mmCIF file of C-alpha atoms in Angstrom:
data_model
loop_
_atom_site.group_PDB
_atom_site.id
_atom_site.type_symbol
_atom_site.label_atom_id
_atom_site.label_comp_id
_atom_site.label_asym_id
_atom_site.label_seq_id
_atom_site.Cartn_x
_atom_site.Cartn_y
_atom_site.Cartn_z
ATOM 1 C CA MET A 1 109.690 87.603 123.714
ATOM 2 C CA GLY A 2 107.947 90.709 123.852
ATOM 3 C CA CYS A 3 108.531 91.591 120.201
ATOM 4 C CA GLY A 4 106.769 88.203 119.160
ATOM 5 C CA GLY A 5 104.051 88.003 121.582
ATOM 6 C CA SER A 6 103.390 91.547 120.378
ATOM 7 C CA LYS A 7 102.743 90.600 116.955
ATOM 8 C CA THR A 8 100.807 87.512 117.574
ATOM 9 C CA LYS A 9 98.227 89.769 119.793
ATOM 10 C CA ASN A 10 98.268 92.076 116.822
ATOM 11 C CA HIS A 11 97.032 89.705 114.393
ATOM 12 C CA LYS A 12 95.232 88.277 116.402
ATOM 13 C CA HIS A 13 93.447 91.232 117.232
ATOM 14 C CA LEU A 14 92.922 92.168 113.495
ATOM 15 C CA ILE A 15 91.793 88.993 112.386
ATOM 16 C CA SER A 16 88.977 88.725 115.015
ATOM 17 C CA LEU A 17 87.773 92.134 113.398
ATOM 18 C CA LEU A 18 86.272 89.609 110.917
ATOM 19 C CA THR A 19 83.019 88.131 111.335
ATOM 20 C CA GLU A 20 81.730 84.702 109.624
ATOM 21 C CA ASP A 21 79.915 86.444 107.304
ATOM 22 C CA ASP A 22 82.861 88.291 105.956
ATOM 23 C CA LYS A 23 85.188 85.436 105.940
ATOM 24 C CA HIS A 24 82.036 83.763 103.836
ATOM 25 C CA ASN A 25 81.561 86.591 101.393
ATOM 26 C CA LEU A 26 85.297 86.530 100.657
ATOM 27 C CA GLN A 27 85.610 83.258 99.766
ATOM 28 C CA HIS A 28 82.454 83.403 97.838
ATOM 29 C CA SER A 29 83.365 86.811 95.856
ATOM 30 C CA TRP A 30 86.670 85.298 95.406
ATOM 31 C CA ARG A 31 85.633 81.963 93.662
ATOM 32 C CA HIS A 32 83.579 83.684 91.949
ATOM 33 C CA PHE A 33 86.361 86.137 90.507
ATOM 34 C CA THR A 34 88.926 83.325 89.851
ATOM 35 C CA SER A 35 86.528 81.257 87.976
ATOM 36 C CA GLN A 36 87.419 83.275 85.046
ATOM 37 C CA ASP A 37 91.083 84.503 84.059
ATOM 38 C CA VAL A 38 92.111 85.313 87.403
ATOM 39 C CA VAL A 39 95.041 87.620 85.773
ATOM 40 C CA GLU A 40 93.089 89.606 83.569
ATOM 41 C CA GLY A 41 91.187 90.147 86.826
ATOM 42 C CA GLY A 42 94.317 90.942 88.282
ATOM 43 C CA MET A 43 95.355 93.192 85.923
ATOM 44 C CA ASP A 44 92.557 95.536 86.404
ATOM 45 C CA ILE A 45 93.946 96.083 89.668
ATOM 46 C CA PHE A 46 97.201 97.041 88.622
ATOM 47 C CA PHE A 47 95.441 99.376 85.605
ATOM 48 C CA TYR A 48 93.823 100.746 88.521
ATOM 49 C CA ILE A 49 96.490 101.703 90.886
ATOM 50 C CA PHE A 50 98.175 103.066 87.439
ATOM 51 C CA LYS A 51 95.526 105.351 86.656
ATOM 52 C CA LYS A 52 95.296 106.428 90.475
ATOM 53 C CA HIS A 53 99.188 107.311 90.634
ATOM 54 C CA PRO A 54 100.980 106.926 87.330
ATOM 55 C CA GLU A 55 104.151 106.804 89.205
ATOM 56 C CA VAL A 56 103.887 103.439 90.194
ATOM 57 C CA LYS A 57 104.429 101.770 86.566
ATOM 58 C CA GLU A 58 107.922 103.299 86.979
ATOM 59 C CA LEU A 59 108.562 100.840 89.620
ATOM 60 C CA PHE A 60 108.204 98.215 87.279
ATOM 61 C CA HIS A 61 111.626 97.974 85.753
ATOM 62 C CA PHE A 62 110.255 95.375 83.105
ATOM 63 C CA VAL A 63 107.466 98.029 82.456
ATOM 64 C CA GLY A 64 108.489 100.560 79.859
ATOM 65 C CA ASN A 65 107.720 104.012 79.438
ATOM 66 C CA GLY A 66 105.389 103.850 76.572
ATOM 67 C CA GLU A 67 103.143 100.621 77.420
ATOM 68 C CA THR A 68 99.942 100.811 77.389
ATOM 69 C CA SER A 69 97.181 98.401 79.105
ATOM 70 C CA GLU A 70 96.868 96.354 76.008
ATOM 71 C CA SER A 71 100.276 96.232 75.931
ATOM 72 C CA LEU A 72 100.974 95.135 79.232
ATOM 73 C CA LYS A 73 98.801 92.252 78.686
ATOM 74 C CA SER A 74 100.790 90.669 77.175
ATOM 75 C CA ASN A 75 104.133 91.357 78.868
ATOM 76 C CA HIS A 76 105.122 88.440 80.914
ATOM 77 C CA ARG A 77 106.967 89.388 83.374
ATOM 78 C CA PHE A 78 103.443 91.950 84.117
ATOM 79 C CA ARG A 79 101.747 89.169 83.764
ATOM 80 C CA SER A 80 103.850 86.855 86.270
ATOM 81 C CA HIS A 81 103.538 89.557 88.667
ATOM 82 C CA VAL A 82 99.961 89.754 88.471
ATOM 83 C CA GLY A 83 99.935 86.503 89.351
ATOM 84 C CA LEU A 84 101.949 85.996 92.189
ATOM 85 C CA PHE A 85 99.706 89.520 93.658
ATOM 86 C CA CYS A 86 96.391 87.136 92.758
ATOM 87 C CA GLU A 87 98.175 84.284 94.201
ATOM 88 C CA THR A 88 98.879 85.717 97.906
ATOM 89 C CA ILE A 89 95.026 86.861 97.762
ATOM 90 C CA ARG A 90 94.005 83.230 97.439
ATOM 91 C CA ILE A 91 96.065 82.116 99.879
ATOM 92 C CA ALA A 92 95.214 84.466 102.445
ATOM 93 C CA VAL A 93 91.715 84.219 101.339
ATOM 94 C CA GLU A 94 91.480 80.286 101.759
ATOM 95 C CA GLU A 95 93.789 80.307 105.013
ATOM 96 C CA ILE A 96 91.546 83.234 106.362
ATOM 97 C CA ARG A 97 90.832 80.984 109.475
ATOM 98 C CA ASP A 98 94.244 80.948 110.397
ATOM 99 C CA LEU A 99 96.055 84.130 108.246
ATOM 100 C CA GLU A 100 98.916 84.295 110.888
ATOM 101 C CA ASP A 101 101.626 82.949 108.696
ATOM 102 C CA ILE A 102 100.075 84.624 105.864
ATOM 103 C CA LEU A 103 100.408 88.407 107.530
ATOM 104 C CA ILE A 104 104.398 87.282 108.659
ATOM 105 C CA PHE A 105 105.018 86.695 105.173
ATOM 106 C CA LEU A 106 103.022 89.696 104.218
ATOM 107 C CA ARG A 107 104.770 92.146 106.725
ATOM 108 C CA ASP A 108 108.180 90.494 105.241
ATOM 109 C CA LEU A 109 106.857 91.322 101.866
ATOM 110 C CA GLY A 110 106.229 94.653 102.466
ATOM 111 C CA ASN A 111 109.808 95.190 103.921
ATOM 112 C CA LYS A 112 111.353 93.777 100.772
ATOM 113 C CA HIS A 113 109.129 96.545 98.630
ATOM 114 C CA ASN A 114 110.659 99.190 100.141
ATOM 115 C CA LEU A 115 113.836 98.132 97.496
ATOM 116 C CA TYR A 116 111.489 99.091 94.977
ATOM 117 C CA GLY A 117 110.045 102.408 96.484
ATOM 118 C CA ALA A 118 106.709 101.088 97.066
ATOM 119 C CA THR A 119 105.148 103.550 100.042
ATOM 120 C CA PRO A 120 102.374 102.425 101.917
ATOM 121 C CA LYS A 121 99.671 104.489 99.874
ATOM 122 C CA TYR A 122 100.349 102.733 96.849
ATOM 123 C CA ILE A 123 99.529 99.479 99.226
ATOM 124 C CA GLU A 124 96.559 100.811 100.259
ATOM 125 C CA THR A 125 95.305 102.245 96.582
ATOM 126 C CA ALA A 126 95.834 98.096 95.809
ATOM 127 C CA GLY A 127 92.884 97.742 97.635
ATOM 128 C CA GLU A 128 90.433 99.865 96.237
ATOM 129 C CA GLY A 129 91.789 98.406 92.654
ATOM 130 C CA ILE A 130 90.463 95.067 94.769
ATOM 131 C CA ASN A 131 87.227 96.640 94.964
ATOM 132 C CA HIS A 132 87.303 97.980 91.642
ATOM 133 C CA ALA A 133 88.223 94.651 90.162
ATOM 134 C CA LEU A 134 85.587 92.682 92.033
ATOM 135 C CA ARG A 135 82.949 95.280 91.185
ATOM 136 C CA LYS A 136 83.287 94.970 87.636
ATOM 137 C CA ARG A 137 83.601 91.159 87.615
ATOM 138 C CA LEU A 138 80.991 90.175 90.118
ATOM 139 C CA GLY A 139 78.605 93.059 89.103
ATOM 140 C CA LYS A 140 75.260 93.048 91.338
ATOM 141 C CA LYS A 141 76.953 90.236 93.375
ATOM 142 C CA PHE A 142 79.144 92.743 94.748
ATOM 143 C CA THR A 143 77.039 94.227 97.550
ATOM 144 C CA SER A 144 77.880 96.572 100.157
ATOM 145 C CA GLU A 145 78.301 93.754 102.550
ATOM 146 C CA VAL A 146 81.162 91.852 100.328
ATOM 147 C CA GLU A 147 82.634 95.382 99.707
ATOM 148 C CA SER A 148 82.211 95.563 103.718
ATOM 149 C CA SER A 149 83.976 92.581 104.127
ATOM 150 C CA TRP A 150 87.076 93.254 101.587
ATOM 151 C CA ASN A 151 87.343 96.167 102.922
ATOM 152 C CA LYS A 152 88.339 94.806 106.473
ATOM 153 C CA PHE A 153 89.992 91.915 105.099
ATOM 154 C CA TYR A 154 92.346 94.104 102.600
ATOM 155 C CA LYS A 155 93.064 96.733 105.777
ATOM 156 C CA ILE A 156 94.397 93.780 107.305
ATOM 157 C CA LEU A 157 96.560 92.537 105.013
ATOM 158 C CA ALA A 158 97.591 96.278 104.156
ATOM 159 C CA ALA A 159 98.575 96.614 107.692
ATOM 160 C CA SER A 160 101.394 93.689 107.629
ATOM 161 C CA MET A 161 102.700 94.932 105.006
ATOM 162 C CA ILE A 162 102.965 98.482 106.046
ATOM 163 C CA LYS A 163 104.655 97.739 108.912
ATOM 164 C CA GLY A 164 106.873 95.592 107.083
ATOM 165 C CA MET A 165 107.950 98.547 104.775
ATOM 166 C CA GLN A 166 108.120 101.118 108.068
ATOM 167 C CA GLU A 167 110.587 98.349 109.486
ATOM 168 C CA ASP A 168 114.619 98.716 108.757
ATOM 169 C CA LYS A 169 115.029 98.184 105.057
ATOM 170 C CA VAL A 170 116.028 95.198 103.777
ATOM 171 C CA THR A 171 119.222 94.800 101.521
ATOM 172 C CA ILE A 172 119.886 91.963 98.607
ATOM 173 C CA SER A 173 123.181 89.812 99.644
#
């Protein structure tokens, strides 16, 4: 009873931090970002993470030690992972007025990421990577207001994922 209610209350509090302008900025900038090859743009997010935390690349068992950014662009499993990441962001942006289900999904996803050795630091760096990729694609359209909206939004998404990472680890049966 209390646990489920507090989760809902926490989600509602976080979601309430987003203004209507934030929601507009997020939806408009993501549409622009995805108007080109979304996986290519998503790769910029992961390359940013790999640059800041090279050890993260080791968490991807399907990525070889010697793979460069160029060779990763043709790695089908890596491309698939990037696509799933971008799809999750797309759903969150589209469902921005009703984020509770996606936040529960992200909490569970964070819990599962414990199995792969992910840490909250890596999740937070992904937010920086999103800003990096958006800035690269949007150019002058990536204003300080758009960046602020993405910072708020990603803080909400990351908080759910990190909360899941801090729960008891799941096991694969």
